[in-house]
Short mmCIF file of N, CA and C in Angstrom, two decimals:
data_model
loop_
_atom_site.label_atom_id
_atom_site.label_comp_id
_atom_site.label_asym_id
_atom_site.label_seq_id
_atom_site.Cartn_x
_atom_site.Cartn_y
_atom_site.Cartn_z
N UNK A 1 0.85 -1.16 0.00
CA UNK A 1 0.00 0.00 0.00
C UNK A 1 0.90 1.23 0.00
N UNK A 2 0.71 2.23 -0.96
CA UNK A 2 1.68 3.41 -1.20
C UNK A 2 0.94 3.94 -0.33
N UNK A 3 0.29 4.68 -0.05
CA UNK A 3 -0.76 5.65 0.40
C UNK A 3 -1.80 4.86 1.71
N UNK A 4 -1.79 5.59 2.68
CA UNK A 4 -2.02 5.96 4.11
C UNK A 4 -3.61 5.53 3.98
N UNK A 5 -4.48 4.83 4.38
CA UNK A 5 -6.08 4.75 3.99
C UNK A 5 -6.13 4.83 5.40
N UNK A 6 -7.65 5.88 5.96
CA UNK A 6 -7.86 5.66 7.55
C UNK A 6 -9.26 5.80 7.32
N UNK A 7 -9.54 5.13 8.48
CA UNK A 7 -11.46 4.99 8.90
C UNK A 7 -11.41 5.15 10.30
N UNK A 8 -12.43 5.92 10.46
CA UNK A 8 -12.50 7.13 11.51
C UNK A 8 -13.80 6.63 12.13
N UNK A 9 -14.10 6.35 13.51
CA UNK A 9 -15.47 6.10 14.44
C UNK A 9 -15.22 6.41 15.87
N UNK A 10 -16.24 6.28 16.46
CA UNK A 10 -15.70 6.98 18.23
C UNK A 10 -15.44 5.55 18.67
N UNK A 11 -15.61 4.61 18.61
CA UNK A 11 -15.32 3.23 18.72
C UNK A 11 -15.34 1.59 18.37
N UNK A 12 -14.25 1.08 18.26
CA UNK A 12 -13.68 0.53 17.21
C UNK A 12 -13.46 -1.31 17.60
N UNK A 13 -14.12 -2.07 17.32
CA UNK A 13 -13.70 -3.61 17.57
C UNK A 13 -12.92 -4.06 16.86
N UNK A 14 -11.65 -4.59 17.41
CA UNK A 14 -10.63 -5.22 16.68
C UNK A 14 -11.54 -6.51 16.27
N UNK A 15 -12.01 -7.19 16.91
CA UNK A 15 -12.51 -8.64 16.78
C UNK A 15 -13.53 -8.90 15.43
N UNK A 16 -14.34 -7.57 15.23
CA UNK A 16 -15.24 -7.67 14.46
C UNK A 16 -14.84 -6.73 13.27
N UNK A 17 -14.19 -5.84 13.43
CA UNK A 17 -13.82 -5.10 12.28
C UNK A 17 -14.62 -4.07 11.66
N UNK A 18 -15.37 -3.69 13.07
CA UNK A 18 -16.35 -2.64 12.64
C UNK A 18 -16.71 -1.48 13.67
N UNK A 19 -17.22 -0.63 13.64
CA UNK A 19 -17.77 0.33 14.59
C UNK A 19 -18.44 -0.13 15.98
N UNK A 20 -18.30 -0.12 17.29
CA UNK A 20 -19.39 -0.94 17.97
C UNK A 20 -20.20 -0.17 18.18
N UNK A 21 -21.67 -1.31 18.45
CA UNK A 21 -22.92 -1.05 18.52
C UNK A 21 -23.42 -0.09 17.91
N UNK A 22 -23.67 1.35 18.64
CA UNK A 22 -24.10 2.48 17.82
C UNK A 22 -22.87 3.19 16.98
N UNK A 23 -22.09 2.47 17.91
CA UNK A 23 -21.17 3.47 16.73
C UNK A 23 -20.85 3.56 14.93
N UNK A 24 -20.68 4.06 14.73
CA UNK A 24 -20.91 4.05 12.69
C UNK A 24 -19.40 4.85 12.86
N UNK A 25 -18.75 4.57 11.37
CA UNK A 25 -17.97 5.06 10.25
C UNK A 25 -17.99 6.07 10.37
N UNK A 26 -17.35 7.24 10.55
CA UNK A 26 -17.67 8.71 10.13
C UNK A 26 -17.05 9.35 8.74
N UNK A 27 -17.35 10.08 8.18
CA UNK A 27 -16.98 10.70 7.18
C UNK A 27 -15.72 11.73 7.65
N UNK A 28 -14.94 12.07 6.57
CA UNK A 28 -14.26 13.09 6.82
C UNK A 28 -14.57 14.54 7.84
N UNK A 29 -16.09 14.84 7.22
CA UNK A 29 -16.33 16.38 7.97
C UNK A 29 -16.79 15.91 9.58
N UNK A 30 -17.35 14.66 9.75
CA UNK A 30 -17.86 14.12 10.88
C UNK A 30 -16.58 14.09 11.62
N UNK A 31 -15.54 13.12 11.35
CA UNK A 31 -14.33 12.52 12.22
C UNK A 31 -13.93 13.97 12.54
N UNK A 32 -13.53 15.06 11.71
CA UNK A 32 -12.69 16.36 12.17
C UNK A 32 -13.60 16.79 13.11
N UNK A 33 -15.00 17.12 13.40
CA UNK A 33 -15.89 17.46 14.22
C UNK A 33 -15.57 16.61 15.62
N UNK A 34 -15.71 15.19 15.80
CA UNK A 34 -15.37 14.60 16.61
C UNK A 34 -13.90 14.58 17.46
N UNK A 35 -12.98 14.83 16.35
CA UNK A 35 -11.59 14.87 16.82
C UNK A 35 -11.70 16.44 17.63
N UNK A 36 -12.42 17.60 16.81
CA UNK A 36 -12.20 18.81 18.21
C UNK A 36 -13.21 18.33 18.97
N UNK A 37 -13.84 17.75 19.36
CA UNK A 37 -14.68 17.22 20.25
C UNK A 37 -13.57 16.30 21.46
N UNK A 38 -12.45 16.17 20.98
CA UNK A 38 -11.71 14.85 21.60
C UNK A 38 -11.98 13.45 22.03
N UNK A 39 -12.97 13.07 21.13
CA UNK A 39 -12.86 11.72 20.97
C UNK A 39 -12.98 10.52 20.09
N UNK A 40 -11.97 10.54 19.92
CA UNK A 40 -12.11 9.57 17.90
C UNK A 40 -10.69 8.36 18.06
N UNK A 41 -11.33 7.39 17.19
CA UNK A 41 -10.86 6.35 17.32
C UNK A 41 -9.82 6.55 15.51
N UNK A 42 -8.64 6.20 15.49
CA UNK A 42 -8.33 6.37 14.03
C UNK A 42 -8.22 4.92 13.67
N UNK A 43 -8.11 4.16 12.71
CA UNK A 43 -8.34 3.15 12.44
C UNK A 43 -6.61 3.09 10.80
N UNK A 44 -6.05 2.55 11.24
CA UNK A 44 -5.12 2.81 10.19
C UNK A 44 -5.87 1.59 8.97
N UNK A 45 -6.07 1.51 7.85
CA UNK A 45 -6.43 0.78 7.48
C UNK A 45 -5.96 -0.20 6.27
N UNK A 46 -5.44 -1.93 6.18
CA UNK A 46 -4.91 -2.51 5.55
C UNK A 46 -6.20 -2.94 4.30
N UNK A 47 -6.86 -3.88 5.03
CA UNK A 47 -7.91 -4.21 4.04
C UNK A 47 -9.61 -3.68 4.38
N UNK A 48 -10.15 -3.16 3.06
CA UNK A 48 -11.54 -3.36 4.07
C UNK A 48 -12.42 -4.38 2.91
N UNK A 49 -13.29 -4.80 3.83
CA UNK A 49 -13.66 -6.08 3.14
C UNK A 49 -14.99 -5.66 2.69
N UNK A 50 -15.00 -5.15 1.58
CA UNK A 50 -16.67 -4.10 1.52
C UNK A 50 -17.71 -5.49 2.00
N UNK A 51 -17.89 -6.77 1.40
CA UNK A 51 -19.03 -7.59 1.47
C UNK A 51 -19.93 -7.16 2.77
N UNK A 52 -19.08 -7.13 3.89
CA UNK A 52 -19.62 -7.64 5.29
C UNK A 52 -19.49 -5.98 5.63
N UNK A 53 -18.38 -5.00 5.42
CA UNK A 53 -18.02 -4.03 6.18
C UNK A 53 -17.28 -3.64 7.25
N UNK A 54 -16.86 -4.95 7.31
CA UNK A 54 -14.83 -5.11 8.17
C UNK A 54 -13.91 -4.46 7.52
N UNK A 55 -13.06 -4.17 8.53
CA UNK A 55 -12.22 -3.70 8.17
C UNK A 55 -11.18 -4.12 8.86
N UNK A 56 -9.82 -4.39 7.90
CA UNK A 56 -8.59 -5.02 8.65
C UNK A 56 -7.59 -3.84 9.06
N UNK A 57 -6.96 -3.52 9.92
CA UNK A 57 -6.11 -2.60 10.11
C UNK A 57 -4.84 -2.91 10.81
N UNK A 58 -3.85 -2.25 10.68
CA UNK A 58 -2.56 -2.51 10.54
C UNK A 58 -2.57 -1.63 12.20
N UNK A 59 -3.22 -0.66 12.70
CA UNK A 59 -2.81 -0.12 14.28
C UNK A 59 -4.31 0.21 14.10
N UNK A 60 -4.83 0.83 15.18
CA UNK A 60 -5.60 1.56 15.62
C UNK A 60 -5.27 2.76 16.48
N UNK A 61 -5.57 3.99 16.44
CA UNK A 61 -5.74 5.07 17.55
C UNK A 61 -6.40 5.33 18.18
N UNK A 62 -6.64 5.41 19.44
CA UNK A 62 -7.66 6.23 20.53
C UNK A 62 -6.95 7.43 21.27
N UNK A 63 -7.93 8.33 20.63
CA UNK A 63 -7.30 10.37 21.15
C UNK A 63 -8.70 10.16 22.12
N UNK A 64 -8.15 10.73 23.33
CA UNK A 64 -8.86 11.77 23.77
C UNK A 64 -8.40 12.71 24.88
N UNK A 65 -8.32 14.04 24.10
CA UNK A 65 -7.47 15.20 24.28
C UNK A 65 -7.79 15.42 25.78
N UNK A 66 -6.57 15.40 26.87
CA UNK A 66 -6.13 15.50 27.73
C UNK A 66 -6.03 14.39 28.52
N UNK A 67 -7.14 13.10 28.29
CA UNK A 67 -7.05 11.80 28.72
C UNK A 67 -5.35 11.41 27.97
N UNK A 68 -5.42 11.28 26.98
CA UNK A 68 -3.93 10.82 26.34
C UNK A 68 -4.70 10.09 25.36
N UNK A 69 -3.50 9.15 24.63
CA UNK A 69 -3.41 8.52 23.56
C UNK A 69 -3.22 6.76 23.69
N UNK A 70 -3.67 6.32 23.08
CA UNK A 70 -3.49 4.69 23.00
C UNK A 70 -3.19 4.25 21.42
N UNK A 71 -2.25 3.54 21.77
CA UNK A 71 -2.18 3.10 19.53
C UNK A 71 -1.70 1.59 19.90
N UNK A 72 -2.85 0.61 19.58
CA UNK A 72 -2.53 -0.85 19.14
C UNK A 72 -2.40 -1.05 18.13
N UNK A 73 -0.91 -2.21 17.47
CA UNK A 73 -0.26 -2.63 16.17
C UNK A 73 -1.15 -3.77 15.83
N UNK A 74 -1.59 -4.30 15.13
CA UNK A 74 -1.68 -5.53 15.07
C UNK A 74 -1.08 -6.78 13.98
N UNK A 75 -0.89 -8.27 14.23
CA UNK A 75 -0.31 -8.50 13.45
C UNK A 75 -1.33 -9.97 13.26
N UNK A 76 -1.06 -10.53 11.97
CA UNK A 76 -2.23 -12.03 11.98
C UNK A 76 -3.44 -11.65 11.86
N UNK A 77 -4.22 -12.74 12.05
CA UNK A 77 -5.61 -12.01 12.53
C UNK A 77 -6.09 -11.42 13.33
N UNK A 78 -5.85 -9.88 13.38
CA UNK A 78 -5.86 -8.85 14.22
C UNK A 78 -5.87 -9.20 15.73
N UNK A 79 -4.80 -9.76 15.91
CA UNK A 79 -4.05 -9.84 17.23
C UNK A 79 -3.34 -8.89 17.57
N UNK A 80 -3.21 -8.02 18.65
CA UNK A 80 -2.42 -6.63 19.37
C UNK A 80 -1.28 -7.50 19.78
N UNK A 81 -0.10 -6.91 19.15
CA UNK A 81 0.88 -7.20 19.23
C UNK A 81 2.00 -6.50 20.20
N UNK A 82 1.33 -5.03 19.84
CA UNK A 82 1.97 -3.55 20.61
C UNK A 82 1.17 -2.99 21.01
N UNK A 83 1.17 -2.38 22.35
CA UNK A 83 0.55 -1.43 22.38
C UNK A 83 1.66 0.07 22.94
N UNK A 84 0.93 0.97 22.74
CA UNK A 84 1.68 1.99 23.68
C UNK A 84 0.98 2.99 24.27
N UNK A 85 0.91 3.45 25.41
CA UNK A 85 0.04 4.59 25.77
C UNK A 85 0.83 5.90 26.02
N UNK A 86 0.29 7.21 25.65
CA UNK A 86 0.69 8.89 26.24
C UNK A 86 0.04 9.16 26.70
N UNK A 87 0.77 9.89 27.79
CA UNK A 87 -0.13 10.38 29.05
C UNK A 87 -0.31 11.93 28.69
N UNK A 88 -0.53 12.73 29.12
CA UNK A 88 -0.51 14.24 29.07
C UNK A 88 0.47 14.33 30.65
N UNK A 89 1.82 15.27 30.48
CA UNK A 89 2.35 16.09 31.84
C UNK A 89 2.60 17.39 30.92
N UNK A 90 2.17 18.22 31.36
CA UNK A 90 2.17 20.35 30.90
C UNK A 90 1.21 19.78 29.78
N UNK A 91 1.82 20.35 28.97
CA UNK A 91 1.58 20.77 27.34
C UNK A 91 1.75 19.52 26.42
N UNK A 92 1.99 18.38 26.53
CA UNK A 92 2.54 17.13 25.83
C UNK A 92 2.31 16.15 26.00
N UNK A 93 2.17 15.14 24.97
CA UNK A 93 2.28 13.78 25.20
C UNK A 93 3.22 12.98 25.65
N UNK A 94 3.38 11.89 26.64
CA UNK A 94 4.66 11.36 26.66
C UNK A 94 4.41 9.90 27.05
N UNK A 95 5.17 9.04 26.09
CA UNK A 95 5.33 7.53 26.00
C UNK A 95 5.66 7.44 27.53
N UNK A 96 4.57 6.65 28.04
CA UNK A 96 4.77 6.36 29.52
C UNK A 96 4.53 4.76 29.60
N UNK A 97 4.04 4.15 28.59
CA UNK A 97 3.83 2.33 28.71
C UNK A 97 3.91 2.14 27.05
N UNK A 98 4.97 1.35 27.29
CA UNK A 98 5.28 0.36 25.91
C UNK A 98 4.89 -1.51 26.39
N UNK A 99 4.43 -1.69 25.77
CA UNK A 99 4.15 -3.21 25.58
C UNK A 99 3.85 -4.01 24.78
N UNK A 100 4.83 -5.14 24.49
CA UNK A 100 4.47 -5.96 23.11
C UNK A 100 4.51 -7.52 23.90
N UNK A 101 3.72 -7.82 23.14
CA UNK A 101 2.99 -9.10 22.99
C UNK A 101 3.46 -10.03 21.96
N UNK A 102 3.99 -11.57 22.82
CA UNK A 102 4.23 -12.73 21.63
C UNK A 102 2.89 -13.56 22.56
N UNK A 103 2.64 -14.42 20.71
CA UNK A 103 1.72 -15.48 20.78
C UNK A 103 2.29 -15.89 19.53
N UNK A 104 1.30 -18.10 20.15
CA UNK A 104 2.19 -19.16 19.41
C UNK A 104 2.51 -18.67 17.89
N UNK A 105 1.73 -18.27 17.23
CA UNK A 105 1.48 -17.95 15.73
C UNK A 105 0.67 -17.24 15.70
N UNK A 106 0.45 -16.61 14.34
CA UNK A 106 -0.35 -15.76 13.59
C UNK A 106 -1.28 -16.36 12.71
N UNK A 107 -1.70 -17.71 13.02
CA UNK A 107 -2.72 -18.33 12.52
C UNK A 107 -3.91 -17.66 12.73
N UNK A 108 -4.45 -17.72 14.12
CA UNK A 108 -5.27 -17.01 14.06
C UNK A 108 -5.21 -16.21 14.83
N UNK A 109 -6.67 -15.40 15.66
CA UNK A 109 -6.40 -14.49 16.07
C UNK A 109 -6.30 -14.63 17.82
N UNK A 110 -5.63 -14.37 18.69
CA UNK A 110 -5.73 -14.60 20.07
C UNK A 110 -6.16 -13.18 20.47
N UNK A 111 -6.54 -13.29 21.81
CA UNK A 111 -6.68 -12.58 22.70
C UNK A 111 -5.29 -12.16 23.89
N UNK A 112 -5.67 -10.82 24.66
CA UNK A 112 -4.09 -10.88 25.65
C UNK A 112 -3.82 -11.88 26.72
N UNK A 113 -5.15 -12.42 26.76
CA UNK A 113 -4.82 -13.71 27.87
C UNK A 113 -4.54 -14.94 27.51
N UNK A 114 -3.79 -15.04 26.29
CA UNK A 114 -3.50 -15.86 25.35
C UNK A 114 -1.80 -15.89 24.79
N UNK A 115 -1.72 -14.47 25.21
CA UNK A 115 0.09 -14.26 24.73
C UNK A 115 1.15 -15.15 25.61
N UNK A 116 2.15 -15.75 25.22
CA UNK A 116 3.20 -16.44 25.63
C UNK A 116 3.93 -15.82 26.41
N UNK A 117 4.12 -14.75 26.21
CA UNK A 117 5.47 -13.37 26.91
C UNK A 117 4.69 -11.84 26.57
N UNK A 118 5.19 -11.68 27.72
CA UNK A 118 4.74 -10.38 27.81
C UNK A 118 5.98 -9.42 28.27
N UNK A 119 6.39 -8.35 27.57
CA UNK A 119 6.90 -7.40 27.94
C UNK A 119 6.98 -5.70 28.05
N UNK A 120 6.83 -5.22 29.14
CA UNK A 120 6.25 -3.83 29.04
C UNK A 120 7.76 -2.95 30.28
N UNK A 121 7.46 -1.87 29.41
CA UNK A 121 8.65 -0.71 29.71
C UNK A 121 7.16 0.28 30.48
N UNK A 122 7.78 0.72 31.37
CA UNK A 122 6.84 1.56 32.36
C UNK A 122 7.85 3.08 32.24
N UNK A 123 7.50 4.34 31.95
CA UNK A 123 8.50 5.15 31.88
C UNK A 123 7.59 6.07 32.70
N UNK A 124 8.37 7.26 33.67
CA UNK A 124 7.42 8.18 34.16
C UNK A 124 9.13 9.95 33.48
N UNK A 125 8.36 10.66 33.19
CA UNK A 125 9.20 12.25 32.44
C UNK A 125 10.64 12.30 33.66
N UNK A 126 10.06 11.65 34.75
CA UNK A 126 11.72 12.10 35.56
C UNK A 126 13.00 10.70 35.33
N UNK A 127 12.33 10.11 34.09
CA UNK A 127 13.29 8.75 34.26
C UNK A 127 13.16 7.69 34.92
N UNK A 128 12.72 7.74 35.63
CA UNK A 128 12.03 6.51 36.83
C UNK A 128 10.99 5.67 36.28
N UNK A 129 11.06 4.36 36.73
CA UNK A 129 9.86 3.06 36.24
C UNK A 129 10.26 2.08 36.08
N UNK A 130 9.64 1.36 35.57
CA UNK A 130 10.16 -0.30 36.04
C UNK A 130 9.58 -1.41 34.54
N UNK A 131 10.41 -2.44 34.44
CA UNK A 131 10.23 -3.10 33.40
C UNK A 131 9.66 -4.84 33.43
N UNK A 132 9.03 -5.17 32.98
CA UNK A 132 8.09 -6.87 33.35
C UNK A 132 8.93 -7.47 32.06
N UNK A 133 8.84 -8.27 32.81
CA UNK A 133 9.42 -9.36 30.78
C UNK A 133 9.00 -10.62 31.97
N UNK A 134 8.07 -11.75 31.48
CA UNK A 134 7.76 -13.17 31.38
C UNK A 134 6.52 -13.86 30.98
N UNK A 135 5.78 -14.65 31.26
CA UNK A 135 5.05 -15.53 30.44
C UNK A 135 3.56 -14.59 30.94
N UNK A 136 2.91 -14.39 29.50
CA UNK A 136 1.90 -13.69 29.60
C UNK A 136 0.70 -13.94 30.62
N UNK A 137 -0.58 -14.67 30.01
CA UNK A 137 -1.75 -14.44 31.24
C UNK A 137 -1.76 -15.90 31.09
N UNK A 138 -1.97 -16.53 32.32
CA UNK A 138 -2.29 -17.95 32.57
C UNK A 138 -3.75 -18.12 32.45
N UNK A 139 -4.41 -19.52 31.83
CA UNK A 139 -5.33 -20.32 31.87
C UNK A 139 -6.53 -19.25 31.86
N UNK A 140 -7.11 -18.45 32.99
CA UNK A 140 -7.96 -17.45 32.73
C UNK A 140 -8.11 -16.51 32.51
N UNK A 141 -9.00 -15.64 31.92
CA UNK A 141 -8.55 -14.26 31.47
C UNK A 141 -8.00 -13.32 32.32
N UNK A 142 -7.26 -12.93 32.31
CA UNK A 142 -6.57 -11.71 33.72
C UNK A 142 -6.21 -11.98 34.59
N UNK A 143 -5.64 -13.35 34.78
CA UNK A 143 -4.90 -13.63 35.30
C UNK A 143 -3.21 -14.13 35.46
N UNK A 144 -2.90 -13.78 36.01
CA UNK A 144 -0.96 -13.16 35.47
C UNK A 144 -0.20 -14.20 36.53
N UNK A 145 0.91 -15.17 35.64
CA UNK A 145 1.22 -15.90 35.71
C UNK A 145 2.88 -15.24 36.87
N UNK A 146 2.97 -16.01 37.98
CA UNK A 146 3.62 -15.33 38.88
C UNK A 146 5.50 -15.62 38.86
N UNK A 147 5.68 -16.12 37.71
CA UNK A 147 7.34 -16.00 37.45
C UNK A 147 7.57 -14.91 36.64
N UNK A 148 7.34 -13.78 36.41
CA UNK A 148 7.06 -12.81 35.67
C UNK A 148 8.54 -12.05 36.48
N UNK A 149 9.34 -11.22 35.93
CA UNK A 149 10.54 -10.53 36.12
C UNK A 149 10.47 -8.83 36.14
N UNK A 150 10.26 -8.15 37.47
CA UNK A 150 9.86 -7.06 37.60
C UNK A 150 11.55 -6.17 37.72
N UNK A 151 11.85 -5.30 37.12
CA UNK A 151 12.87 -4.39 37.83
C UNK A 151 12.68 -2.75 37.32
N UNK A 152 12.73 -2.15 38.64
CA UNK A 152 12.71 -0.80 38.78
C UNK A 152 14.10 -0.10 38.36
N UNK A 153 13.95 1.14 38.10
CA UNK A 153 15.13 1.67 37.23
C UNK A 153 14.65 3.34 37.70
N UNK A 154 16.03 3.65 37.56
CA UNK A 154 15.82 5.50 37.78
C UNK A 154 17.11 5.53 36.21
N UNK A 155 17.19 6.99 35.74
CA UNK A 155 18.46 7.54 34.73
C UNK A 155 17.62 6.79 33.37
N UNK A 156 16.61 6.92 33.08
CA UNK A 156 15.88 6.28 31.89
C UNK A 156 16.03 7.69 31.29
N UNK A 157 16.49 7.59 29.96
CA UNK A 157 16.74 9.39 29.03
C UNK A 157 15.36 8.95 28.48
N UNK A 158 14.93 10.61 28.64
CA UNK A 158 13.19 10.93 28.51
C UNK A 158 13.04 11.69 27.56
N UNK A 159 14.20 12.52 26.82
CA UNK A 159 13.77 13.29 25.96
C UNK A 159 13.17 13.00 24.64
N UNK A 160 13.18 11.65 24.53
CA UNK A 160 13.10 10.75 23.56
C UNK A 160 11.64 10.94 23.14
N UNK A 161 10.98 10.40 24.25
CA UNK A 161 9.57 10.02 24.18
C UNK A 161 7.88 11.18 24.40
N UNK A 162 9.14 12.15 24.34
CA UNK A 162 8.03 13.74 24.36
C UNK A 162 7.28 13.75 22.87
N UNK A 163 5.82 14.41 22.42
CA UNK A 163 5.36 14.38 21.36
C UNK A 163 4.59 15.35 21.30
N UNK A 164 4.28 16.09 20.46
CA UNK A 164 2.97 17.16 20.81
C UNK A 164 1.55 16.07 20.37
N UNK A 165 0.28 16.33 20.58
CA UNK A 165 -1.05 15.98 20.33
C UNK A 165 -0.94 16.49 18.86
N UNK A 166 -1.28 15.48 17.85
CA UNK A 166 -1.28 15.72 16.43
C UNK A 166 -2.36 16.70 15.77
N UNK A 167 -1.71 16.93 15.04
CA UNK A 167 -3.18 17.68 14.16
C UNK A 167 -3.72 17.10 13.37
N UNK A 168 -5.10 17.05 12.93
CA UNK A 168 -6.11 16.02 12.58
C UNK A 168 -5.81 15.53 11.10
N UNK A 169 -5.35 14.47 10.89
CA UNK A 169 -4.69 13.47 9.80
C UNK A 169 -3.04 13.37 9.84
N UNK A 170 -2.48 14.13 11.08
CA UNK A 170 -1.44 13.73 11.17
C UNK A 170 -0.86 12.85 11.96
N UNK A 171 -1.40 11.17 11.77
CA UNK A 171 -0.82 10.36 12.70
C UNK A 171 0.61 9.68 12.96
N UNK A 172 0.86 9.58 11.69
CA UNK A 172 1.96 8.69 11.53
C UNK A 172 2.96 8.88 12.74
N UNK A 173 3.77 10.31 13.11
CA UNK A 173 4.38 9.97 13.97
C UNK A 173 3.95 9.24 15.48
N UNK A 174 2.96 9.30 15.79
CA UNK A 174 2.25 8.56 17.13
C UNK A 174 2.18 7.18 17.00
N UNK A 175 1.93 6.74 15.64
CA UNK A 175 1.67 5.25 15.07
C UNK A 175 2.98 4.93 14.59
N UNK A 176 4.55 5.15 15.04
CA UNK A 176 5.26 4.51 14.87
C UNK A 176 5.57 3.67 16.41
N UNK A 177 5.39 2.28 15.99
CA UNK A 177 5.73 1.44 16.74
C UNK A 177 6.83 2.17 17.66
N UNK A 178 8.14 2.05 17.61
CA UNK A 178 9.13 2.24 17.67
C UNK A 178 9.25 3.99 18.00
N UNK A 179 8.57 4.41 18.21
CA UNK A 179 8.81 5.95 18.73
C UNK A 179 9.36 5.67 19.97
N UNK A 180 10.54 7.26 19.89
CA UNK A 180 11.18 7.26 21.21
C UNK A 180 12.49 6.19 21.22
N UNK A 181 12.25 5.10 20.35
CA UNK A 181 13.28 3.79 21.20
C UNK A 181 13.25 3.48 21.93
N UNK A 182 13.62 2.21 22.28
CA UNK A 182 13.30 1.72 23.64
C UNK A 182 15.32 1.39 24.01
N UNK A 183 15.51 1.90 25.08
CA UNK A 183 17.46 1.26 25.58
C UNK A 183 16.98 0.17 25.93
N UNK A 184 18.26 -0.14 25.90
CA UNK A 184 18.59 -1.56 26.07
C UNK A 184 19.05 -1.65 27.58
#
């Protein structure tokens, strides 16, 4: 795909590939209305499947201006692979939770209480936070498997992960996976 395709609703089912419940599709003049409204879902979009009205997407966005930002990757059958959240501190966004997700394959599609490993970077603007790396959710949903590897950290460089709140069709930089970098 050369060119950027997005579908715009206030809320968005990965599972089904469509608007939920009441929610509908918005049009261009609708989504910009909603976005100064602060609350719109962006939908990056790979395939849409006109028959049914799914749609496959490569991330999703959730803005809502001063709450912060959420952007899930997905990979397979729209399995969240990444996620990352921005918080608002002053004037800005800032990468405060990175987390990516392995599962067995990309056959089909799992759920997060289904991932093998789980690893998430916790960052707070003074450098400080702490990092998880081990085996994702055991047997029931939300429930977290207790060999899991916690360590706290201070001297984390922050300048990295500062962003302003985009202007309306400018996602890409928020929807890079990989914003900020993650150290090693």
């Amino acid at each position: 795909m050369t060119e950027a395709e997005y579908a715009y609703t206030t809320r968005w089912n990965a599972r089904t590939g469509r608007p939920v419940a009441e929610h509908v599709w918005l049009d261009e003049i609708g989504s910009r209305e909603v976005f100064a409204a602060h609350n719109l879902e962006v939908v990056r979009v790979v395939k849409r499947r006109e028959s049914d009205g799914a749609v496959r997407a490569a991330w999703v966005m959730g803005l809502a201006y001063k709450a912060g930002v959420r952007v899930q990757w997905f990979q397979g059958q729209h399995t969240v692979w990444r996620l990352n959240d921005y918080q608002w501190f002053g004037d800005r966004l800032f990468r405060t939770v990175t987390t990516s997700y392995d599962y067995p394959d990309t056959e089909r599609r799992y759920d997060f209480n289904e991932c093998i490993e789980l690893r998430s970077l916790v960052v707070l603007p003074d450098g400080t936070g702490h990092t998880m790396v081990g085996p994702g959710h055991a047997g029931r949903r939300g429930a977290w498997v207790e060999d899991r590897q916690i360590e706290n950290f201070s001297g984390y460089r922050t300048d990295n992960l500062w962003i302003d709140y985009p202007e309306f069709g400018d996602w890409e930089p928020l929807a890079d996976a990989s914003f900020g970098g993650d150290q090693e």
